[in-house]
Every structure is written in structure tokens, then in C-alpha cells.
Coordinates of C-alpha atoms and ligand atoms in Angstrom, one line a residue:
M1 CA 62.3 116.7 76.6
K2 CA 65.1 114.5 78.1
T3 CA 65.1 114.4 81.9
I4 CA 68.2 116.1 83.2
K5 CA 70.3 113.7 85.3
Q6 CA 72.0 114.8 88.5
S7 CA 75.7 114.1 88.1
W8 CA 78.2 113.4 90.8
A9 CA 81.4 115.4 90.8
E10 CA 84.6 115.6 92.7
P11 CA 84.6 117.9 95.8
Y12 CA 88.2 118.9 95.1
K13 CA 90.4 120.2 92.2
I14 CA 93.8 118.9 91.0
K15 CA 97.0 120.7 92.3
M16 CA 99.7 118.3 91.1
V17 CA 99.8 115.6 88.4
E18 CA 101.9 112.4 88.0
L19 CA 102.9 111.7 84.4
L20 CA 102.2 108.2 83.0
K21 CA 104.1 106.1 80.5
M22 CA 102.1 105.1 77.5
T23 CA 103.1 101.6 76.1
T24 CA 102.8 99.9 72.8
E25 CA 101.1 96.5 72.3
A26 CA 104.5 94.9 71.7
Q27 CA 105.9 96.3 75.0
R28 CA 102.9 95.1 76.9
K29 CA 103.1 91.6 75.4
K30 CA 106.8 91.3 76.5
A31 CA 106.0 92.7 80.0
M32 CA 103.1 90.4 80.6
K33 CA 105.0 87.3 79.5
E34 CA 107.9 88.3 81.8
A35 CA 105.5 88.7 84.7
G36 CA 104.2 85.1 84.2
Y37 CA 100.7 86.4 83.3
N38 CA 100.3 87.6 86.9
T39 CA 99.4 91.3 87.0
F40 CA 101.0 91.5 90.5
L41 CA 104.4 90.8 88.9
L42 CA 104.2 93.7 86.4
R43 CA 106.3 96.8 87.0
S44 CA 104.0 99.7 87.8
E45 CA 106.0 101.8 85.4
D46 CA 104.6 99.6 82.5
V47 CA 101.0 100.2 83.7
Y48 CA 98.8 103.0 82.3
I49 CA 95.7 102.8 84.5
D50 CA 96.4 100.9 87.7
L51 CA 93.3 99.2 89.1
L52 CA 95.1 96.4 90.9
T53 CA 93.9 97.6 94.2
D54 CA 92.5 100.6 96.1
S55 CA 94.9 99.8 98.9
G56 CA 97.4 102.5 99.6
T57 CA 96.9 103.9 96.1
S58 CA 94.6 106.8 96.9
A59 CA 95.6 110.5 96.6
M60 CA 96.2 112.4 99.8
S61 CA 94.8 115.9 100.2
D62 CA 96.9 119.0 100.6
R63 CA 95.9 118.9 104.3
Q64 CA 97.2 115.4 104.7
W65 CA 100.5 116.4 103.0
A66 CA 100.7 119.4 105.3
G67 CA 100.1 117.0 108.2
M68 CA 103.1 115.0 107.1
M69 CA 105.2 118.0 107.9
L70 CA 103.9 117.9 111.5
G71 CA 105.2 114.5 112.1
D72 CA 106.6 114.1 115.6
E73 CA 109.1 111.3 115.1
A74 CA 109.6 110.5 118.8
Y75 CA 110.1 106.9 119.6
A76 CA 107.5 107.1 122.4
G77 CA 104.5 109.2 123.0
S78 CA 104.4 111.0 119.6
R79 CA 101.9 113.8 119.5
N80 CA 100.5 112.3 116.2
F81 CA 99.6 109.1 118.1
Y82 CA 97.4 111.1 120.5
H83 CA 95.8 113.0 117.7
L84 CA 95.0 109.7 115.9
E85 CA 93.7 108.2 119.1
E86 CA 91.4 111.2 119.6
V87 CA 90.1 110.9 116.0
V88 CA 89.4 107.2 116.3
R89 CA 87.5 107.7 119.5
E90 CA 85.5 110.6 118.0
V91 CA 84.8 109.2 114.5
Y92 CA 84.5 105.5 115.2
G93 CA 83.8 105.4 119.0
Y94 CA 86.2 102.7 119.9
K95 CA 87.9 103.2 123.3
Y96 CA 91.4 101.9 122.8
L97 CA 93.7 102.2 119.9
I98 CA 96.8 100.2 118.8
P99 CA 98.4 101.5 115.6
T100 CA 99.8 98.8 113.3
H101 CA 101.8 99.1 110.0
Q102 CA 98.7 98.0 108.1
G103 CA 95.6 95.9 108.5
R104 CA 97.2 92.5 108.6
G105 CA 99.4 93.6 111.5
A106 CA 96.2 94.2 113.5
E107 CA 94.7 90.8 112.3
N108 CA 97.8 89.0 113.5
I109 CA 97.7 90.4 117.0
L110 CA 93.9 90.1 117.4
S111 CA 93.9 86.5 116.1
K112 CA 96.7 85.5 118.4
I113 CA 94.9 87.0 121.4
L114 CA 91.4 85.7 120.8
I115 CA 91.7 82.4 118.9
K116 CA 92.6 79.1 120.6
K117 CA 93.4 75.9 118.7
G118 CA 90.2 74.3 117.3
D119 CA 88.1 77.5 117.5
I120 CA 85.6 78.4 114.8
I121 CA 85.5 81.9 113.4
P122 CA 82.3 82.6 111.4
G123 CA 82.4 85.6 109.0
N124 CA 80.7 87.2 106.1
M125 CA 82.9 85.8 103.4
Y126 CA 86.6 85.3 103.9
F127 CA 89.3 87.8 103.2
T128 CA 92.8 86.5 102.3
T129 CA 94.9 87.8 105.1
T130 CA 92.2 87.7 107.7
R131 CA 91.4 84.1 107.2
L132 CA 95.1 83.1 107.0
H133 CA 95.8 84.8 110.4
Q134 CA 92.8 83.0 111.9
E135 CA 94.1 79.7 110.5
L136 CA 97.7 80.4 111.7
A137 CA 96.3 81.0 115.2
G138 CA 94.7 77.5 115.1
G139 CA 91.2 78.6 114.1
K140 CA 88.9 77.6 111.3
F141 CA 87.0 80.1 109.3
E142 CA 83.3 79.4 108.4
D143 CA 81.5 81.5 105.8
V144 CA 78.1 82.6 107.1
I145 CA 77.3 85.2 104.4
I146 CA 73.9 85.0 102.8
D147 CA 73.6 82.8 99.7
E148 CA 72.8 85.8 97.5
A149 CA 76.4 87.0 97.9
H150 CA 77.6 84.0 95.9
D151 CA 75.4 84.8 93.0
P152 CA 76.8 87.6 90.8
E153 CA 73.4 88.1 89.1
N154 CA 71.4 88.6 92.3
E155 CA 70.5 92.3 92.8
F156 CA 69.8 92.2 96.6
P157 CA 71.1 95.5 97.9
F158 CA 72.8 94.1 101.0
K159 CA 74.7 91.1 99.8
G160 CA 77.2 91.5 102.7
N161 CA 74.6 90.4 105.2
I162 CA 75.2 87.6 107.6
D163 CA 72.8 84.6 107.4
L164 CA 71.8 84.4 111.1
Y165 CA 70.3 81.0 110.6
K166 CA 73.7 79.7 109.4
L167 CA 75.4 81.4 112.4
E168 CA 72.9 79.9 114.8
K169 CA 73.5 76.4 113.4
L170 CA 77.2 76.8 113.9
I171 CA 76.7 77.9 117.5
K172 CA 74.4 74.9 118.1
K173 CA 76.9 72.5 116.5
H174 CA 80.1 73.7 118.2
G175 CA 78.9 75.6 121.2
A176 CA 79.4 79.3 121.9
K177 CA 82.7 78.6 123.8
K178 CA 84.3 77.4 120.6
I179 CA 83.4 80.7 118.8
P180 CA 85.6 83.6 120.2
Y181 CA 84.1 86.1 117.8
V182 CA 82.2 86.7 114.6
S183 CA 84.5 88.3 111.9
M184 CA 82.1 90.9 110.4
A185 CA 83.4 93.0 107.5
T186 CA 81.6 96.1 106.2
S187 CA 81.6 96.4 102.4
V188 CA 82.6 92.8 101.8
N189 CA 85.6 92.9 99.6
M190 CA 85.5 89.4 98.2
A191 CA 81.8 89.6 97.4
G192 CA 82.4 92.7 95.2
G193 CA 82.3 95.5 97.8
Q194 CA 78.8 94.6 98.9
P195 CA 77.4 96.2 102.1
I196 CA 75.8 94.8 105.2
S197 CA 72.6 96.5 106.4
M198 CA 72.2 98.1 109.8
K199 CA 69.2 95.9 110.4
N200 CA 71.3 92.8 109.9
L201 CA 74.0 94.2 112.2
K202 CA 71.5 94.9 114.9
E203 CA 70.2 91.3 114.7
L204 CA 73.7 90.0 114.7
R205 CA 74.4 92.1 117.8
S206 CA 71.5 90.7 119.7
L207 CA 72.2 87.1 118.7
T208 CA 75.9 87.3 119.7
K209 CA 75.0 89.1 122.9
K210 CA 72.7 86.2 123.9
H211 CA 75.6 83.8 123.5
G212 CA 78.4 86.0 124.8
I213 CA 80.2 86.0 121.5
L214 CA 82.2 89.1 120.4
V215 CA 81.7 90.9 117.1
I216 CA 85.0 92.0 115.5
H217 CA 84.6 94.5 112.7
D218 CA 86.9 94.5 109.7
M219 CA 86.3 98.2 109.1
T220 CA 88.5 98.7 106.1
R221 CA 85.7 100.1 104.0
V222 CA 83.2 101.2 106.7
A223 CA 82.5 104.6 105.1
E224 CA 81.6 103.0 101.8
N225 CA 79.3 100.6 103.5
A226 CA 77.7 103.6 105.3
Y227 CA 77.0 105.3 102.0
F228 CA 74.9 102.3 100.8
I229 CA 73.0 102.3 104.0
Q230 CA 72.3 106.0 103.6
Q231 CA 71.2 105.4 100.0
K232 CA 69.3 102.1 100.3
E233 CA 68.2 101.3 103.8
K234 CA 64.9 102.6 105.2
G235 CA 65.3 105.3 107.8
Y236 CA 68.8 106.3 106.9
A237 CA 68.3 108.8 104.0
G238 CA 68.4 111.8 106.4
K239 CA 71.5 110.7 108.4
T240 CA 75.1 111.7 107.7
I241 CA 77.8 109.3 106.8
K242 CA 79.5 110.2 110.0
A243 CA 76.5 109.3 112.1
I244 CA 76.0 106.0 110.2
V245 CA 79.6 105.0 110.6
K246 CA 79.5 105.6 114.3
E247 CA 76.3 103.6 114.6
I248 CA 77.9 100.7 112.8
C249 CA 80.9 100.7 115.1
S250 CA 78.7 100.9 118.2
L251 CA 77.2 97.5 117.3
T252 CA 80.6 95.8 117.5
D253 CA 83.2 95.1 120.2
G254 CA 86.4 96.0 118.3
A255 CA 87.9 96.4 114.9
T256 CA 90.8 95.8 112.6
M257 CA 91.5 98.6 110.1
S258 CA 93.5 98.8 106.9
A259 CA 93.7 102.6 106.7
K260 CA 95.1 102.2 103.2
K261 CA 91.6 101.9 101.9
D262 CA 88.8 104.2 103.3
A263 CA 91.1 106.3 105.4
L264 CA 93.0 107.7 102.4
V265 CA 96.6 107.0 103.3
N266 CA 99.4 105.1 101.6
I267 CA 100.3 103.1 104.6
G268 CA 98.8 102.4 108.0
G269 CA 96.3 100.5 110.0
F270 CA 95.1 99.8 113.5
L271 CA 93.4 97.6 116.0
A272 CA 90.7 99.2 118.1
V273 CA 88.9 97.6 121.0
N274 CA 86.5 98.5 123.8
D275 CA 87.7 95.8 126.3
W276 CA 90.5 96.8 128.6
N277 CA 91.9 93.3 129.0
I278 CA 92.1 92.7 125.2
Y279 CA 93.7 96.1 124.9
E280 CA 96.3 95.3 127.6
E281 CA 97.3 92.1 125.8
A282 CA 97.4 93.7 122.4
R283 CA 99.6 96.5 123.8
N284 CA 102.0 93.9 125.0
M285 CA 102.0 92.0 121.8
V286 CA 102.3 95.0 119.4
V287 CA 105.8 95.6 120.8
V288 CA 106.9 92.2 119.5
Y289 CA 105.4 92.3 116.0
E290 CA 105.0 96.0 115.0
G291 CA 106.7 98.5 117.4
L292 CA 106.0 100.4 120.5
H293 CA 102.2 100.8 121.2
T294 CA 102.4 104.6 120.4
Y295 CA 103.6 104.0 116.8
G296 CA 103.0 100.4 115.9
G297 CA 105.4 100.3 112.9
L298 CA 104.4 103.8 111.6
A299 CA 106.2 107.1 111.4
G300 CA 104.6 110.0 113.3
R301 CA 103.8 111.6 110.0
D302 CA 102.0 108.5 108.8
M303 CA 99.7 108.6 111.9
E304 CA 99.1 112.3 111.3
A305 CA 98.1 111.7 107.6
M306 CA 95.8 108.9 108.8
A307 CA 94.1 111.1 111.5
I308 CA 93.3 113.7 108.9
G309 CA 92.3 111.1 106.2
I310 CA 89.8 109.5 108.6
G311 CA 88.1 112.8 109.0
E312 CA 87.9 113.4 105.2
S313 CA 86.7 109.8 104.6
V314 CA 83.5 110.3 106.4
C315 CA 82.4 113.5 104.6
D316 CA 79.2 113.0 102.6
D317 CA 80.6 114.9 99.5
H318 CA 83.7 112.8 99.4
I319 CA 82.0 109.4 99.6
R320 CA 79.3 110.4 97.1
A321 CA 81.9 111.3 94.5
R322 CA 84.0 108.3 95.3
I323 CA 81.2 105.8 94.8
G324 CA 79.7 107.9 92.0
Q325 CA 82.8 107.3 90.0
V326 CA 82.7 103.5 90.6
I327 CA 79.0 103.5 89.5
Y328 CA 79.8 105.5 86.4
L329 CA 82.3 102.9 85.3
G330 CA 80.0 100.0 86.1
E331 CA 77.1 101.5 84.2
K332 CA 79.4 102.1 81.2
M333 CA 80.5 98.5 81.3
M334 CA 76.9 97.3 81.4
E335 CA 76.1 99.4 78.3
Y336 CA 78.7 97.4 76.5
E337 CA 77.2 94.2 77.9
V338 CA 80.3 93.2 79.9
P339 CA 79.0 90.8 82.6
I340 CA 79.7 92.4 86.0
V341 CA 78.6 91.6 89.6
K342 CA 75.4 93.4 90.5
P343 CA 74.6 95.6 92.3
I344 CA 77.7 97.7 91.7
G345 CA 79.8 97.6 94.9
G346 CA 81.7 100.4 96.7
H347 CA 85.3 100.1 95.7
G348 CA 85.4 98.7 92.2
I349 CA 83.8 96.8 89.4
F350 CA 84.0 93.0 89.5
V351 CA 83.7 91.3 86.2
D352 CA 82.3 87.8 86.1
A353 CA 85.0 85.8 84.4
K354 CA 83.0 82.6 84.3
K355 CA 80.4 84.4 82.1
F356 CA 83.0 86.4 80.2
L357 CA 85.0 83.3 79.2
P358 CA 82.6 80.4 79.6
H359 CA 84.7 78.2 77.4
I360 CA 87.6 78.3 79.9
P361 CA 87.2 75.8 82.8
Q362 CA 88.0 77.0 86.3
E363 CA 91.2 74.8 86.4
N364 CA 92.6 77.0 83.6
Y365 CA 92.0 80.2 85.6
P366 CA 89.4 82.3 83.6
A367 CA 89.8 85.4 85.9
Q368 CA 93.6 85.3 85.8
T369 CA 93.4 85.0 82.0
L370 CA 91.0 87.9 81.7
A371 CA 93.2 90.1 83.9
A372 CA 96.2 89.4 81.6
E373 CA 94.1 90.2 78.5
M374 CA 93.0 93.5 79.9
Y375 CA 96.6 94.5 80.4
L376 CA 97.5 93.3 76.9
D377 CA 94.7 95.4 75.4
S378 CA 95.2 98.7 77.0
G379 CA 97.8 98.7 79.8
V380 CA 94.9 98.7 82.4
R381 CA 96.0 96.6 85.4
T382 CA 93.3 94.6 87.2
M383 CA 93.5 91.5 89.4
E384 CA 92.2 88.0 89.8
R385 CA 89.7 87.2 92.6
G386 CA 88.9 83.6 91.9
V387 CA 90.5 80.2 92.2
V388 CA 94.1 81.5 92.4
S389 CA 93.2 83.9 95.3
A390 CA 91.2 81.3 97.1
G391 CA 94.3 79.1 97.5
R392 CA 94.4 75.6 99.0
K393 CA 92.7 74.0 102.0
A394 CA 94.7 72.7 105.0
N395 CA 94.6 69.2 103.3
G396 CA 96.2 70.6 100.1
E397 CA 93.1 70.6 97.9
N398 CA 92.3 73.7 95.9
Y399 CA 89.3 75.8 97.0
F400 CA 87.0 76.2 94.0
P401 CA 85.1 79.4 94.8
K402 CA 81.7 80.0 93.1
L403 CA 82.8 83.5 92.3
E404 CA 85.5 83.8 89.6
L405 CA 86.0 87.5 89.3
V406 CA 88.4 90.1 87.9
R407 CA 88.5 93.1 90.1
F408 CA 88.7 96.6 88.6
T409 CA 89.5 98.5 91.8
I410 CA 89.3 102.3 91.7
P411 CA 91.9 104.2 93.8
R412 CA 90.3 107.2 95.6
R413 CA 90.7 110.7 94.1
V414 CA 93.2 109.5 91.5
Y415 CA 91.7 108.9 88.0
T416 CA 89.3 111.0 85.9
Q417 CA 86.1 110.3 84.1
A418 CA 87.9 110.0 80.8
H419 CA 90.1 107.2 82.4
M420 CA 86.8 105.4 83.3
D421 CA 85.8 105.6 79.6
V422 CA 89.1 104.1 78.5
I423 CA 88.7 101.2 80.9
A424 CA 85.1 100.4 79.8
E425 CA 86.0 100.6 76.1
S426 CA 89.0 98.3 76.7
A427 CA 86.8 95.7 78.5
A428 CA 84.3 95.9 75.7
R429 CA 87.1 95.3 73.1
V430 CA 88.3 92.2 75.0
Y431 CA 84.7 91.0 75.3
E432 CA 84.3 91.3 71.5
R433 CA 87.2 88.9 70.9
R434 CA 86.5 86.6 73.9
R435 CA 86.0 83.4 71.9
S436 CA 89.6 83.5 70.7
I437 CA 91.1 83.7 74.2
K438 CA 92.7 80.6 75.7
G439 CA 93.3 79.8 79.4
L440 CA 96.5 79.5 81.5
Q441 CA 98.4 76.9 83.5
M442 CA 100.3 77.5 86.7
I443 CA 104.0 76.9 86.5
Y444 CA 105.0 78.3 89.9
E445 CA 103.0 78.2 93.1
P446 CA 104.1 79.9 96.4
K447 CA 103.1 78.4 99.7
Y448 CA 101.2 81.3 101.1
L449 CA 98.8 83.8 99.5
R450 CA 99.8 82.4 96.1
F451 CA 98.0 85.0 94.0
F452 CA 100.7 87.5 94.8
Q453 CA 103.6 85.6 93.2
A454 CA 102.3 82.7 91.2
K455 CA 103.5 82.4 87.6
F456 CA 101.5 81.1 84.6
E457 CA 102.0 80.1 81.0
K458 CA 99.5 80.4 78.1
L459 CA 97.9 77.1 77.1
Ligands
PLP1 C1 93.2 95.2 102.7 C2 92.3 94.4 103.6 C3 92.8 93.8 104.7 C4 94.3 93.7 105.0 O1 94.8 95.0 105.2 P1 96.3 95.3 104.7 O2 96.5 96.8 105.1 O3 96.4 95.1 103.3 O4 97.3 94.5 105.5 C5 91.9 93.2 105.5 N1 90.6 93.1 105.2 C6 90.1 93.7 104.1 C7 88.6 93.6 103.9 C8 90.9 94.4 103.2 O5 90.4 94.9 102.1

């Protein structure tokens, strides 16, 4: 007899649907060409299944929508701010909260406060906006993630871990005074949504404590990281996601949050710290860049939806279904032999474009090419995470990252299992005709974060 497998399923049912436009191949060809083979430049109307990002694209619950009606749109002291502050303290344990319009608003303020010219900021792989704010503040990012993270074939379960030997070497070389903080991300986005282990975090905490270096937590996907700790780390199987999330935060000194991911809202973010002096400075600065410290660029209703979303994001049933869907898609792709980053990460499937299109050199953007081909095949919109995203160094040279990936990011609570089937089948079809696919050349390059607006042409 076949063993009966235990399926994941959604802990919710659907109350309202959004109708999608279905396109023909000719329509998609035209749209892709007009968008300069950059999926960021497509109109969302022309997209069938949108896997560009999981940022701000999740479905809010009926409770969150009801919360929107409780928005207190006062300029100062909105009741929703106090609710959010209470939830952040209760769920994450950070003492002081500064709301911001989204994650990068918090990164800007934090980088300006903590980084001096010439400082070094070690981190477990860069993130685009995070590194840019560190550099704009005069710092230099140094990647201290373990080597396994750069190998898409390596199945180590905690590829988000920090290599403490690399970190110690940096401290020795530059001195602790030059290192204001370690930029530690949970569920490392650019490595494919790979988690950091609690053990590694504890070791990081004791090493940084010894040298008086802060740990700043990019907590954009902390609940997803907690799920992997619960599933894969010794001693955590019996703990709730809520307890694990709080333990992670307790090992850090402050956090920047893009609530558009884990926290199930369409807009919002925050900076949270435990140190009064940093808080005091951030509270002054937020007024310049975002808005008064009790709204930080958000409407009262946005803060209310965020407060409710944070609560929902740390429920075991929610996160099990969320990651269950991602794993379902990944396993389906593997059945079709599509080369993906392993192990499967938390927020999406990352296809290895170097392996998928080995005949296209990195100068001709294999991942950008593959993202365009996916759209042409089925109207599925994915995005490049490779040489285009990596951008240029301060001296103008291109970064050539080891990982050349196409990200299939899954919005939370939005698509069905049948959508996942359509995506995997489309990837398999493109894989079948991979040898006939040619690369791209860049014909327009913006100065900052070029992947958003660059344009290409087929070779
Ligand atoms: C999205 C994201 C950010 C930036 O947040 P925004 O809300 O997009 O400004 C920072 N770090 C990580 C890991 C992210 O995924």
C-alpha cells in the first residue's frame, strides 16, 4: 500500500476574488519587448501569475480589512500607533518603535545614525536597499555568510548562517571600533530565503558582545526563518513559532522591518531598537525623512492592519501553509528536473539560471533572459537576482555574483495549488527548449538599483 502523505492546507477560505486577464502569446511578445525585457517594466494588467515579489502583494485577512476601518487618522498620537507599539513589544520584544513607510525608510535612518565614513558593516549576504543605504552613509558592506550559501547545490539546512571565523578576521583586521554593527538578516533573501540557525545566532551574540558590536536584525522574514528552526533545528520541534520569533529577536539589539513581507500588509515598515539613545536620535530623524514619530509616513489604518498582520504572521498554522505551498512548487519543479536552489527556501523558488542556460555567459544576463522567457511562455512574472541586481562597485566595475538566479516569489495567501502547477509546467516547457534561447544586452542602465529600470534587447 502507498504511504499516505500528510498534506498542508490553508487555514482560511476565500471570501473575495480578483479577476485576472488571460493573454495570448502575441500579446505577451509585444508587452515584453516594450518593457525592454525587464519584468519590472511590465504592466501588472498584462501578467497572469505575478511572482515578481512577495513584497506588499499578500492578501490581507477580513480582520485586517476591518482594522482599516478603525484607522485613527490623527496627525499625532494615533491610537493605531499605540496598538502597533504594543504588538511589536509583545511579539518581537523590542522596546522602542519608529514606524516608517517601508523597510528602506528604516534602513536609511538607522544607517545614518550608526555608520561613520570608513566603517565596515559585516552581514550575511547583502540586500540591495540595505547595502546601498550602508554605502550612502559612508560604510562598506562585507559579506560574512558561510560559503555554503553561494553554492546552489549544497543542501545544508542553515545556509543563512554567519561564518564567525570570517567575522573574527574582519574584527582583527579593522578593529571593533570600525564595525558599528553586524547586519544580520533572518531568512536571507538573496541566498534564496535560507534561514540562520538559533545556534549560530547565539554564537554571534556572544562574539559581538565580547567586542561591543551591535547586532541589527533585518527581520523582514523572521517568522519564515522561525519555521525552519522549528522544523530542522534540534530542540525546537516542540516550540511555537511565536516563541522562536521572540527568542531570535532577544539575541539582537534592534531591527529594521519591511512589513510588506512577513507581516501581511501592502505597505509599511518600522525601525525597532532597545537602546534609548539610538531611539532618541531616530525619533528626531524620522520627522525629516518619513513623518512624525507616531506615523512615520503611514496612515493610521496602515498601522492598524500591520498590528493585526504581525499577530497572524506568527501563527503556526499560517506559516506551515505558507511555506508548504512554496515547498509544493519547488518539489514539482524538481520532478521536471528544473535546476533550483536547494534546500527550498521560505518565500519562493530560486531557479539556477547558470545551470538552466549554461550556454549564455553572465555578461549576457542568463537570469534576466530566463525571467523574460517565463513571461513569454505563460504570463508568469518572475524576477532576476543575478548580475543585473548586483549592480556596480564604487569603482564602476560590475559585481559578478556567484549566484545567477531567477526568483519565483510567492505572495502570501494569494494563489492556489493549481496556480503552482501552471508555474511548474511552464518552467518545464521553457527548460525543454532551453538550447534555442539567446541572451540579452543592456541598452539602458540607471545609476541606482539598476535592476528596477534597466532595459535590454535580444542578441
Ligand atoms: C524588502 C526587503 C527590504 C526593504 O524593504 P522595503 O519595504 O522594500 O523598503 C530589506 N531587507 C530585506 C531582506 C527585504 O526583503
